[in-house]
């Protein structure tokens, strides 16, 4: 297992960006970690890392080795999970990248449901922009990516892609609007996703199609508590699958239909050509059921 330890160390260095930070995560000294890497570099006859004034980065050769090392680590982890299932313990670890628009209620509910059935499976969830998730999959830093309006790259396979309805989150006024129409976008204080994100590009296309010149009162990638502090009520478009009645009720909010607003698209992706570990594959199947059902 010596090689597995050094592969794990290399992954930690890549993710941390320096020997010092990686050594803290691995609970060894930076000098000991550096000696391990130098010994491997001497063995293969190439430098894996470019040493920079601040931190390190993979060399061109290192990038090729790193992909192979990561693939080997994932394969060993998958074998361990298969053995665990054969023994009836069903342990595992699922690494997931997710759009911020899907972090509020849907994903946590799915994780809670899965862990109730498989309590020995752990999760690592990181928020990812719609144009950054592919890199995390390709570099072996994530098993799955659940993305709203993904911006695809080569090397990624889509496990499922489904339309999701959108709603406007507004304060629960005494005379609530039955439906949001064009004029309401102009008399509300709009909360929009960051420019360049897949969801923002989707919304900008919808505003352009409606001949609306809107201005964001606030830009954020999270679901905000609606209010009227600016003198106008806020309005934020959000995927219906991630809105919970309890969250809305506790914050004096309502989810209102938007007239003629087409659905956005949610996709679950993985690295192309990779066999998922058992726990990740099972969770992917549950996510598909949750979105489609």
XYZ file of C-alpha atoms in Angstrom:
293
model
C 0.000 0.000 0.000
C 3.049 2.302 -0.088
C 2.109 3.634 -3.494
C -1.434 4.377 -2.337
C -0.030 6.547 0.436
C 2.095 8.577 -1.962
C -0.797 8.889 -4.425
C -2.965 10.207 -1.591
C -0.214 12.640 -0.625
C 0.058 13.938 -4.195
C -3.710 14.470 -4.354
C -3.549 16.415 -1.078
C -0.726 18.620 -2.421
C -2.635 19.355 -5.630
C -5.786 20.294 -3.719
C -3.935 22.373 -1.091
C -1.514 24.042 -3.519
C 1.509 23.690 -1.225
C 3.532 21.119 0.703
C 2.975 22.952 3.970
C -0.819 22.984 3.768
C -0.917 19.392 2.528
C 1.350 18.251 5.354
C -1.095 19.691 7.878
C -3.909 17.671 6.326
C -1.767 14.520 6.234
C -0.364 15.036 9.754
C 3.284 14.757 8.675
C 6.073 17.327 8.479
C 6.590 19.335 5.268
C 10.178 18.062 5.027
C 9.065 14.419 5.285
C 6.409 15.007 2.628
C 8.938 16.692 0.361
C 11.316 13.727 0.745
C 8.550 11.315 -0.283
C 7.803 13.326 -3.413
C 11.490 13.680 -4.331
C 11.952 9.917 -3.935
C 9.054 9.265 -6.323
C 10.365 11.851 -8.789
C 13.766 10.144 -8.704
C 12.074 6.778 -9.296
C 10.184 7.934 -12.401
C 12.949 10.271 -13.588
C 10.722 13.339 -13.911
C 9.592 16.177 -11.657
C 5.909 15.907 -10.743
C 5.646 19.412 -9.320
C 6.927 22.816 -10.405
C 8.213 24.541 -7.263
C 6.991 28.160 -7.292
C 7.884 31.129 -5.052
C 4.546 30.530 -3.365
C 3.346 26.950 -3.398
C 3.585 24.312 -6.124
C 1.690 23.181 -9.201
C 1.716 20.040 -11.296
C 4.269 19.959 -14.082
C 3.178 18.907 -17.553
C 4.458 15.395 -16.856
C 2.947 15.560 -13.373
C -0.508 16.198 -14.814
C -0.319 12.954 -16.786
C 0.849 10.963 -13.787
C -1.706 12.641 -11.542
C -4.624 11.507 -13.700
C -3.338 7.946 -13.529
C -2.725 8.131 -9.761
C -6.230 9.523 -9.158
C -7.790 6.830 -11.323
C -5.933 4.152 -9.352
C -7.062 5.606 -6.011
C -10.664 5.665 -7.191
C -10.452 2.082 -8.418
C -9.072 0.890 -5.075
C -11.781 2.807 -3.239
C -14.398 1.178 -5.457
C -13.022 -2.289 -4.704
C -13.132 -1.519 -0.990
C -16.779 -0.517 -1.220
C -17.627 -3.668 -3.171
C -15.939 -5.828 -0.536
C -17.806 -3.908 2.150
C -21.127 -4.638 0.449
C -20.246 -8.316 0.219
C -19.607 -8.277 3.961
C -22.873 -6.463 4.611
C -21.353 -3.270 6.022
C -21.879 -0.994 2.993
C -19.317 1.657 3.816
C -18.300 4.285 1.300
C -17.587 7.950 0.606
C -19.346 10.064 -2.018
C -17.706 13.240 -3.316
C -20.145 15.615 -4.972
C -19.987 18.996 -6.701
C -23.275 20.894 -6.774
C -24.677 24.175 -8.067
C -25.428 26.666 -5.289
C -29.048 26.776 -6.505
C -29.452 23.120 -5.469
C -27.866 23.305 -2.014
C -30.828 24.739 -0.124
C -33.139 21.804 0.461
C -33.174 19.200 -2.289
C -29.649 17.836 -1.986
C -29.551 17.748 1.800
C -32.832 15.873 1.831
C -31.442 13.336 -0.624
C -28.269 12.876 1.434
C -30.289 12.429 4.640
C -32.462 9.814 2.948
C -29.442 7.912 1.623
C -27.555 7.949 4.912
C -30.622 6.750 6.777
C -30.429 3.592 4.657
C -26.597 3.495 4.558
C -25.323 5.173 7.762
C -21.696 4.171 7.146
C -21.529 6.129 3.884
C -20.073 9.628 4.267
C -20.379 12.621 1.930
C -18.143 15.472 0.851
C -20.152 18.230 -0.851
C -18.591 21.289 -2.475
C -20.312 24.116 -4.310
C -19.199 24.469 -7.918
C -19.870 26.968 -10.666
C -21.605 25.669 -13.776
C -18.374 26.000 -15.806
C -15.994 24.520 -13.187
C -17.504 21.174 -12.276
C -16.028 19.350 -15.279
C -12.477 20.035 -14.130
C -13.210 18.549 -10.697
C -14.564 15.403 -12.371
C -11.663 15.116 -14.805
C -9.030 15.525 -12.086
C -10.640 12.916 -9.855
C -11.628 15.405 -7.152
C -15.310 14.512 -7.395
C -17.397 11.438 -8.202
C -20.547 13.243 -9.299
C -21.684 16.751 -10.196
C -25.304 17.913 -9.849
C -25.480 21.111 -11.870
C -28.168 23.612 -12.873
C -27.710 24.813 -16.467
C -24.313 23.128 -16.874
C -21.687 24.470 -19.244
C -20.163 21.271 -20.576
C -16.602 20.327 -21.438
C -15.102 17.258 -23.050
C -14.427 14.318 -20.780
C -17.779 14.431 -18.987
C -20.692 11.999 -19.260
C -24.268 13.008 -18.404
C -26.062 10.383 -16.330
C -29.385 12.207 -16.573
C -30.679 15.601 -17.613
C -34.137 16.802 -16.637
C -36.177 20.036 -16.909
C -36.960 21.730 -13.603
C -39.681 24.322 -13.072
C -38.715 27.751 -11.748
C -40.552 29.996 -9.315
C -40.229 33.594 -8.113
C -39.511 33.869 -4.384
C -41.161 37.044 -3.030
C -42.311 38.331 0.384
C -45.682 36.994 1.492
C -47.637 40.221 0.991
C -51.165 40.881 2.258
C -52.365 40.869 -1.369
C -50.152 38.245 -2.978
C -49.628 38.166 -6.706
C -51.200 35.093 -8.352
C -48.512 35.053 -11.051
C -45.431 37.099 -11.963
C -45.699 38.975 -15.268
C -43.302 41.226 -17.181
C -44.195 44.421 -15.333
C -43.465 42.803 -11.981
C -39.812 42.345 -12.891
C -39.556 46.128 -13.234
C -41.270 47.100 -9.991
C -39.456 44.545 -7.804
C -35.889 44.605 -6.468
C -34.309 41.759 -8.441
C -31.858 39.278 -6.916
C -29.885 37.584 -9.703
C -27.142 34.929 -9.949
C -23.564 36.014 -10.801
C -22.814 36.941 -14.400
C -21.186 34.151 -16.387
C -22.981 31.375 -14.554
C -25.169 29.025 -16.557
C -28.281 30.020 -14.604
C -27.617 33.747 -15.114
C -27.154 33.235 -18.832
C -30.448 31.347 -18.914
C -32.283 34.171 -17.117
C -30.663 36.866 -19.268
C -31.964 35.081 -22.381
C -35.474 35.058 -20.888
C -35.330 38.775 -20.058
C -34.083 39.567 -23.556
C -36.896 37.521 -25.102
C -39.376 39.569 -23.037
C -37.705 42.830 -24.152
C -36.981 43.639 -20.493
C -33.991 45.740 -19.458
C -33.591 44.654 -15.864
C -31.010 45.695 -13.284
C -29.901 43.493 -10.427
C -30.409 45.016 -7.010
C -28.262 42.252 -5.592
C -26.095 39.544 -7.124
C -25.613 36.315 -5.207
C -25.443 32.576 -5.808
C -27.481 31.746 -2.696
C -31.180 31.813 -1.874
C -31.877 35.028 0.037
C -34.558 35.840 2.556
C -37.063 38.082 0.697
C -37.692 41.557 2.081
C -38.894 45.049 1.269
C -36.129 46.998 3.016
C -35.242 49.004 -0.102
C -38.800 50.245 -0.528
C -39.474 47.614 -3.169
C -40.071 43.938 -2.577
C -37.344 41.552 -3.640
C -37.866 38.936 -6.332
C -35.555 35.986 -6.905
C -35.977 33.166 -9.435
C -35.197 29.735 -7.987
C -35.650 26.083 -9.056
C -38.836 24.677 -7.579
C -37.174 21.363 -6.726
C -35.041 23.167 -4.118
C -37.792 25.192 -2.423
C -39.164 23.898 0.870
C -42.482 24.996 2.320
C -40.997 25.228 5.829
C -38.178 27.513 4.663
C -40.634 29.790 2.874
C -43.092 29.905 5.788
C -40.394 30.685 8.370
C -39.150 33.606 6.301
C -42.481 35.092 5.318
C -41.970 34.126 1.693
C -44.015 32.705 -1.157
C -43.056 30.845 -4.329
C -45.031 32.338 -7.228
C -45.366 31.052 -10.772
C -43.781 33.177 -13.507
C -45.875 33.500 -16.644
C -44.411 31.791 -19.722
C -41.070 31.030 -18.049
C -39.657 27.793 -19.500
C -37.989 25.278 -17.191
C -34.255 25.280 -16.592
C -32.250 22.068 -16.838
C -30.592 20.051 -14.118
C -27.947 17.448 -14.950
C -26.007 14.801 -13.060
C -22.567 14.183 -14.519
C -19.504 12.018 -13.977
C -16.080 11.602 -15.541
C -16.283 9.966 -18.960
C -15.270 6.310 -19.010
C -15.024 5.936 -15.238
C -16.672 3.194 -13.225
C -18.255 4.855 -10.205
C -17.666 3.422 -6.721
C -20.680 1.527 -5.445
C -21.890 4.190 -3.004
C -21.662 6.944 -5.642
C -23.489 4.796 -8.201
C -26.290 4.061 -5.743
C -26.608 7.715 -4.800
C -26.691 8.714 -8.483
C -29.639 6.368 -9.010
C -31.443 7.890 -6.027
C -30.828 11.443 -7.293
C -32.267 10.526 -10.690
C -35.380 9.156 -8.991
C -35.671 12.263 -6.808
C -35.432 14.716 -9.709
C -37.609 12.748 -12.091
C -40.215 11.861 -9.467
